[in-house]
Coordinates of C-alpha atoms and ligand atoms in Angstrom, one line a residue:
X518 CA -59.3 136.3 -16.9
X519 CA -56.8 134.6 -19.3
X520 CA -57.3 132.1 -22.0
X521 CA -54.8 129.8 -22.3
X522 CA -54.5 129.0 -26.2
X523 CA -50.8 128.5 -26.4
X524 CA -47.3 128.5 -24.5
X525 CA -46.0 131.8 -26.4
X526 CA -49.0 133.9 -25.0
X527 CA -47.6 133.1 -21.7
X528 CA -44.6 134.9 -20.0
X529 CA -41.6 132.6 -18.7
X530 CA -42.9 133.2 -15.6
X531 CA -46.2 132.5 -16.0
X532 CA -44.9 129.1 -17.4
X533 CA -42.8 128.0 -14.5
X534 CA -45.1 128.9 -12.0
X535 CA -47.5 126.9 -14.1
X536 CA -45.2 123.8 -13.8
X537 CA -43.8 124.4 -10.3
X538 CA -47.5 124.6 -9.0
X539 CA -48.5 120.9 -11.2
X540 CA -45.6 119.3 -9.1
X541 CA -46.2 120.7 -5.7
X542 CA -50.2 119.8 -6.4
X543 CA -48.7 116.7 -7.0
X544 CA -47.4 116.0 -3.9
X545 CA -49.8 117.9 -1.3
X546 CA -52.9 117.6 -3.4
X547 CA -54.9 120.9 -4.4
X548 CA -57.1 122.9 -2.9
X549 CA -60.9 122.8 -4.2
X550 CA -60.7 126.1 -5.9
X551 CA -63.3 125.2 -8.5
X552 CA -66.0 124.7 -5.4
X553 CA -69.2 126.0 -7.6
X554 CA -67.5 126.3 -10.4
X555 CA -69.4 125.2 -13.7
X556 CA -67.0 124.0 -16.9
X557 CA -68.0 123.0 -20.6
X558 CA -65.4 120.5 -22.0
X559 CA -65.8 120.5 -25.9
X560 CA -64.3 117.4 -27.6
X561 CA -64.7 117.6 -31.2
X562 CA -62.2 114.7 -31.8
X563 CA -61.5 111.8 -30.0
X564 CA -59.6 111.7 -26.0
X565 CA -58.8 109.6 -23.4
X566 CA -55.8 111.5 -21.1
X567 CA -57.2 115.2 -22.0
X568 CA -60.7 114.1 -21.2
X569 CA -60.5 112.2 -18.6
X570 CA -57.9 114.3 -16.5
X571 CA -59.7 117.5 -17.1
X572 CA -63.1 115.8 -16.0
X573 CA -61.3 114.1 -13.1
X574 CA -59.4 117.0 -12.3
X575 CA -62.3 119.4 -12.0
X576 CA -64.0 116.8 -9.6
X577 CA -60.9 116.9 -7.1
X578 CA -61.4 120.7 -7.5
X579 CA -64.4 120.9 -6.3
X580 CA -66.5 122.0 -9.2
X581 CA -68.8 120.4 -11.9
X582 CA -68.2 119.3 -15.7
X583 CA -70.2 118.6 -18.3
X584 CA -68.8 116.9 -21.6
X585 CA -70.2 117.6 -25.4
X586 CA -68.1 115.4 -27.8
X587 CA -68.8 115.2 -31.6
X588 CA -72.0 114.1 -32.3
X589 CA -73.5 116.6 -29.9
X590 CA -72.0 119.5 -31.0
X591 CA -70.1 120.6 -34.4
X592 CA -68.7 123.5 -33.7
X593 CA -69.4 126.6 -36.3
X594 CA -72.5 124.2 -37.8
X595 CA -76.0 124.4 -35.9
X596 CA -75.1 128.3 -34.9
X597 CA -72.0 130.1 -35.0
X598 CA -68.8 130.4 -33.2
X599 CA -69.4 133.7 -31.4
X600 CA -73.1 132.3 -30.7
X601 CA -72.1 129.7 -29.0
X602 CA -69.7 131.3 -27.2
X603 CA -72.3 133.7 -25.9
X604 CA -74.4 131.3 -24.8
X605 CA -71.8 129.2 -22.8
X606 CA -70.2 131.7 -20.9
X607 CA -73.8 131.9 -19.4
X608 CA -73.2 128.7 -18.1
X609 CA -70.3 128.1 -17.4
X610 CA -67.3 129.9 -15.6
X611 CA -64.6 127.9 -18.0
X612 CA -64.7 126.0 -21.4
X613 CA -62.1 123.7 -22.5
X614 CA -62.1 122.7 -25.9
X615 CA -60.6 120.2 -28.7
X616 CA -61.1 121.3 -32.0
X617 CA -60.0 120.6 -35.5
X618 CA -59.3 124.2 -36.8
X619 CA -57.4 126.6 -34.4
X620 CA -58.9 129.6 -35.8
X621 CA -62.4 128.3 -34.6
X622 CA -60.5 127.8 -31.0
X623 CA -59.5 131.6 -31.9
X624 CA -62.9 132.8 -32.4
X625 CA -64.3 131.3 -30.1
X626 CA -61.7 132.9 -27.3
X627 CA -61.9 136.5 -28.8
X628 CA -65.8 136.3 -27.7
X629 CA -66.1 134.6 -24.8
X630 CA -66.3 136.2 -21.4
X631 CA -64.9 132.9 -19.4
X632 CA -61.7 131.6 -19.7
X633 CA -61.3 129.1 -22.7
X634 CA -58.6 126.7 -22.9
X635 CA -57.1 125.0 -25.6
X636 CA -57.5 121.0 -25.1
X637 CA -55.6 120.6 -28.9
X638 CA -56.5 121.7 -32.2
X639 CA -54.9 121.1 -35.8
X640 CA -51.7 123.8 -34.1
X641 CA -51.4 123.1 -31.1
X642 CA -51.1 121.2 -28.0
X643 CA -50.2 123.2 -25.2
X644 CA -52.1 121.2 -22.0
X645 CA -49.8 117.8 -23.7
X646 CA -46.3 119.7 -23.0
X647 CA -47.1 121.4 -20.0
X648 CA -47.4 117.9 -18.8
X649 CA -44.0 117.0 -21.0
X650 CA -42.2 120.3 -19.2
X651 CA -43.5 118.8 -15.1
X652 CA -41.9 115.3 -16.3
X653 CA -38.8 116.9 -17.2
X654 CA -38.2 118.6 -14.4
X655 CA -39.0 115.4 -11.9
X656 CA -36.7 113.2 -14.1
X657 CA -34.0 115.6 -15.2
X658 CA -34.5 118.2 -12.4
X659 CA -34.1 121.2 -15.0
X660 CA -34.2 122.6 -18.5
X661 CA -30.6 125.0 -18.5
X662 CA -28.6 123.3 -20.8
X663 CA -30.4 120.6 -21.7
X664 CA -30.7 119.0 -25.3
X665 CA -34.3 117.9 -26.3
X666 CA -34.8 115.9 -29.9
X667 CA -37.6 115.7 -31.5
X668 CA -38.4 112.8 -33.9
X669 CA -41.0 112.3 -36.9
X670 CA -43.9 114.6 -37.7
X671 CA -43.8 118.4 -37.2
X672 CA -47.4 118.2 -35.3
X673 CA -49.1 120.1 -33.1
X674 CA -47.5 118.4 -30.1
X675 CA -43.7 119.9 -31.8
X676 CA -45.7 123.4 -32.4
X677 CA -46.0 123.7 -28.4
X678 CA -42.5 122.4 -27.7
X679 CA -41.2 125.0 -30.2
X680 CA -42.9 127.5 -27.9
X681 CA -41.8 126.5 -24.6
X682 CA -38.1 126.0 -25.8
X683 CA -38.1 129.9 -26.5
X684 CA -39.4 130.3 -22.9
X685 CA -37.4 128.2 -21.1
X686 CA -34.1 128.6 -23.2
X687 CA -33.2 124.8 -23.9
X688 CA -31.8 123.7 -27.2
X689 CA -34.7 122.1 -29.4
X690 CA -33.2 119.1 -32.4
X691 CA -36.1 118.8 -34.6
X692 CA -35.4 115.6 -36.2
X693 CA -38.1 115.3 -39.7
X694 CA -38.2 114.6 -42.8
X695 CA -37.2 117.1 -45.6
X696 CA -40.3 118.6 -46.8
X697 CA -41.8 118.5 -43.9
X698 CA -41.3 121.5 -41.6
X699 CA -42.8 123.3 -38.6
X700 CA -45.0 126.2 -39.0
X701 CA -43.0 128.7 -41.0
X702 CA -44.4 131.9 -39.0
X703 CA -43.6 130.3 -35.5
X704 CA -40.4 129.1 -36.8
X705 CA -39.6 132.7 -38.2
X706 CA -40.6 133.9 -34.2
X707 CA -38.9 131.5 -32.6
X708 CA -35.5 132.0 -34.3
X709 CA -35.8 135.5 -33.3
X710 CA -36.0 135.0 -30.1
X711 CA -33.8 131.7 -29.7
X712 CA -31.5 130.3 -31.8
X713 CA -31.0 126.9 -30.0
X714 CA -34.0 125.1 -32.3
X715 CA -32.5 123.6 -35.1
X716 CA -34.2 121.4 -38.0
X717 CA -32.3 118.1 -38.8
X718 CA -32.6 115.8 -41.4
X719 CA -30.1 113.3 -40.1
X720 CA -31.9 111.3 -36.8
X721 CA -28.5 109.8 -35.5
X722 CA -26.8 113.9 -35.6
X723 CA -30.1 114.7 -33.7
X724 CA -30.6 112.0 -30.8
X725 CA -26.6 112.8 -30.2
X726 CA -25.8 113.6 -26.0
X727 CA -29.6 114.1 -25.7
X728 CA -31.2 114.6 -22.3
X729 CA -34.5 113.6 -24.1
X730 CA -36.0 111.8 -26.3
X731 CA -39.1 112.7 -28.0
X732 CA -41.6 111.5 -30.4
X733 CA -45.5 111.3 -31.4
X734 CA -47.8 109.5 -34.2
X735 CA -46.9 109.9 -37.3
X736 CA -50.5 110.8 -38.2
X737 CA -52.1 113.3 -36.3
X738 CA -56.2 113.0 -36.1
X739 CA -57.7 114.9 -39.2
X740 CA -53.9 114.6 -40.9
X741 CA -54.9 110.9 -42.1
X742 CA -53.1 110.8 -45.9
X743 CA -51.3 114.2 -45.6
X744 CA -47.7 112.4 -45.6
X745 CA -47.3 108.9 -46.4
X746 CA -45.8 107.1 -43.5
X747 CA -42.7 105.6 -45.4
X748 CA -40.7 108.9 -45.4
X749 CA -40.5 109.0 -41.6
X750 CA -39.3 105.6 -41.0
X751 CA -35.8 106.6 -40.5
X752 CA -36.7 109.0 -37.6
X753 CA -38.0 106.0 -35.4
X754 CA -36.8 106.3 -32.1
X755 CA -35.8 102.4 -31.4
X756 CA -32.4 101.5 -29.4
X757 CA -29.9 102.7 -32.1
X758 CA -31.4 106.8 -31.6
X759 CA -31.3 105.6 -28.0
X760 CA -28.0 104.3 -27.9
X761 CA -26.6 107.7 -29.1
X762 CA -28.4 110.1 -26.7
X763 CA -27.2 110.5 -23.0
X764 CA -27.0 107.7 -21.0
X765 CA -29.6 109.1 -18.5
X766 CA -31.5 110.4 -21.1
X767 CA -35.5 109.9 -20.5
X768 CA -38.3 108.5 -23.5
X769 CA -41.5 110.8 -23.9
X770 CA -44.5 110.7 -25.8
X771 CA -48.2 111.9 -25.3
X772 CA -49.6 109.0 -26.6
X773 CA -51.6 106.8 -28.1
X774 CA -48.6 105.1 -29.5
X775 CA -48.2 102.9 -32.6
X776 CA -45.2 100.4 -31.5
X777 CA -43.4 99.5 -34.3
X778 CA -43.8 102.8 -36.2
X779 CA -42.6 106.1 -34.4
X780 CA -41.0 103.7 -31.3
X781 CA -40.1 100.7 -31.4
X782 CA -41.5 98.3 -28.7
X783 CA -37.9 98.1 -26.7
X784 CA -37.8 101.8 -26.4
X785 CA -41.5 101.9 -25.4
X786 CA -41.5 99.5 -22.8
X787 CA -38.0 100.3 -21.3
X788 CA -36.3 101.3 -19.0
X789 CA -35.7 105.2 -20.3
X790 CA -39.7 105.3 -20.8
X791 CA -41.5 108.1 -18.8
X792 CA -44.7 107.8 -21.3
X793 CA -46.9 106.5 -18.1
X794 CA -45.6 109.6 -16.0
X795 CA -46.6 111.6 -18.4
X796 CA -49.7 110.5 -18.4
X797 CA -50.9 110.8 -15.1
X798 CA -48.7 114.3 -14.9
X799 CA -51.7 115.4 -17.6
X800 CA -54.1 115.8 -14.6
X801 CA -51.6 117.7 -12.4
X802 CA -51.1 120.1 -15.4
X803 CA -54.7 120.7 -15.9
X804 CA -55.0 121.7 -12.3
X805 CA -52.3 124.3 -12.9
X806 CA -53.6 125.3 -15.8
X807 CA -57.0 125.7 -14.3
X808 CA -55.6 127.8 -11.8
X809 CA -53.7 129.9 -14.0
X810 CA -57.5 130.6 -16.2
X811 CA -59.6 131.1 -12.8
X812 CA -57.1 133.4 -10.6
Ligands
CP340 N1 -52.1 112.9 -25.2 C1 -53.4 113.1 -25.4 O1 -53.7 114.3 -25.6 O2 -54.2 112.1 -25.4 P1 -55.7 112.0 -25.7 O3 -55.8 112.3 -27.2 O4 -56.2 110.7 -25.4 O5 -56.4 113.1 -24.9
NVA341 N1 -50.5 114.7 -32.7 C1 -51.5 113.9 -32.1 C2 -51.6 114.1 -30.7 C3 -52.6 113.2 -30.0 C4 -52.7 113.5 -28.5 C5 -52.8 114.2 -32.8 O1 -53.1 115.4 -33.0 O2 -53.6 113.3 -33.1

């Protein structure tokens, strides 16, 4: 059965099927394919939306959760990786886990019997921007030809939008500062494969005829004092980036959000902000997701 770690071990197919299923689901509900089914939800750093919509998620399914955050398990400390691993899949037919370093996420994956998914590490975020991608669609009805910037931090949340933009084909503005850049061997795969990504220093060339708009924290949990905060305040996204992107262009972000740092308040609360969608899309996308590990 597959893991699912990140977007680029997935086939385009595999991907829109994923997203085409999280809407439909949406709509009709989803069957209880999880009846008996045990999971394992490790949460090594904090969550509300991943959390809560797997737990809730796997409820509606029909199967059973069980949650161990931080202080009940450090991953890699009591016994090993692979241990635990071994003893889990015992349990449980699924594990979902948020870790700090996605090599443990690796690890972990490479010896486990049961489908592990990836709930964020340090890398990546996959489970956020399936979410993002089911927005999209609803608001903008498709990726061909669409434009989607990027502002602030090259985080995990960008690493998984780097991905999908090679499998869906849309043109990716990476709006940062210089000196801080995406992963350098994703970036090196990703230009292979499509050259629409581009890296930007100026946030007005970037947000230009934009279909979206896109931003996260500036500091990422376990990131605290890596950049200092000052040297992304020109890639804000506040009414002037706004005012230069399309007219029906949308306003994304995972969240939490810091108004008055990465968005301004306006943006935030108006009337181009899908960050609420997004939000409850996250429990939609799980299902998919779910699917995708247990079929
Ligand atoms: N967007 C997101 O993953 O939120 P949580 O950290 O609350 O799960
Ligand atoms: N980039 C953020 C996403 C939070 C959902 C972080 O890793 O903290």
């Amino acid at each position: 059965m597959p893991n699912f770690i990140d977007l680029k071990e997935l086939t385009t197919e595999d991907l829109i099927q994923i997203i085409s299923l999280s809407i439909k689901w949406k709509s009709t509900g989803a069957p209880k394919f999880m009846k008996d089914k045990q999971a394992v939800l490790i949460f090594e750093k904090p969550s509300l939306r991943t959390r809560i919509s797997f737990e809730v998620g796997i409820n509606q399914l029909g199967g059973n959760s069980t949650i161990l955050n931080e202080k009940e398990m450090q991953l890699g400390q009591r016994e090993t990786i692979e241990d635990t691993a071994r003893v889990l899949e015992r349990y449980a037919d699924m594990i979902v886990i948020r870790c700090f370093g996605h090599n443990q996420m690796i690890n972990f994956a490479n010896t486990s019997n049961v489908p592990v998914i990836n709930a964020l590490t340090d890398y990546s975020h996959p489970c956020q921007v399936v979410a993002d991608l089911v927005t999209i669609k609803e608001h903008l009805i498709d990726f061909k030809n669409k434009k989607i910037a990027w502002f602030g931090d090259c985080n995990n949340v960008l690493q998984s939008w780097i991905e999908a933009s090679v499998l869906l084909d849309f043109e990716l503005n990476i709006a940062c500062p210089e000196g801080v850049v995406p992963h350098q061997e994703t970036m090196t795969w990703a230009i292979k494969k499509n050259n629409k990504i581009k890296i930007m220093h100026d946030p007005y060339l970037a947000a230009d005829g934009a279909n979206c708009i896109i931003t996260d924290t500036w500091t990422s949990m376990g990131d605290e004092n890596i950049s200092p905060e000052k040297i992304f305040l020109p890639f804000q996204v506040n009414e002037n980036i706004m005012s230069l992107a399309d007219k029906n262009a949308i306003f994304m972000h995972c969240l939490p959000a810091y108004r008055g740092k990465e968005v301004s308040k306006d943006v935030f609360e108006g009337m181009q902000s899908v960050v609420f969608d997004e939000a409850e899309n996250r429990l939609h996308a799980q299902k998919a997701i779910m699917h995708y590990c247990l079929s």
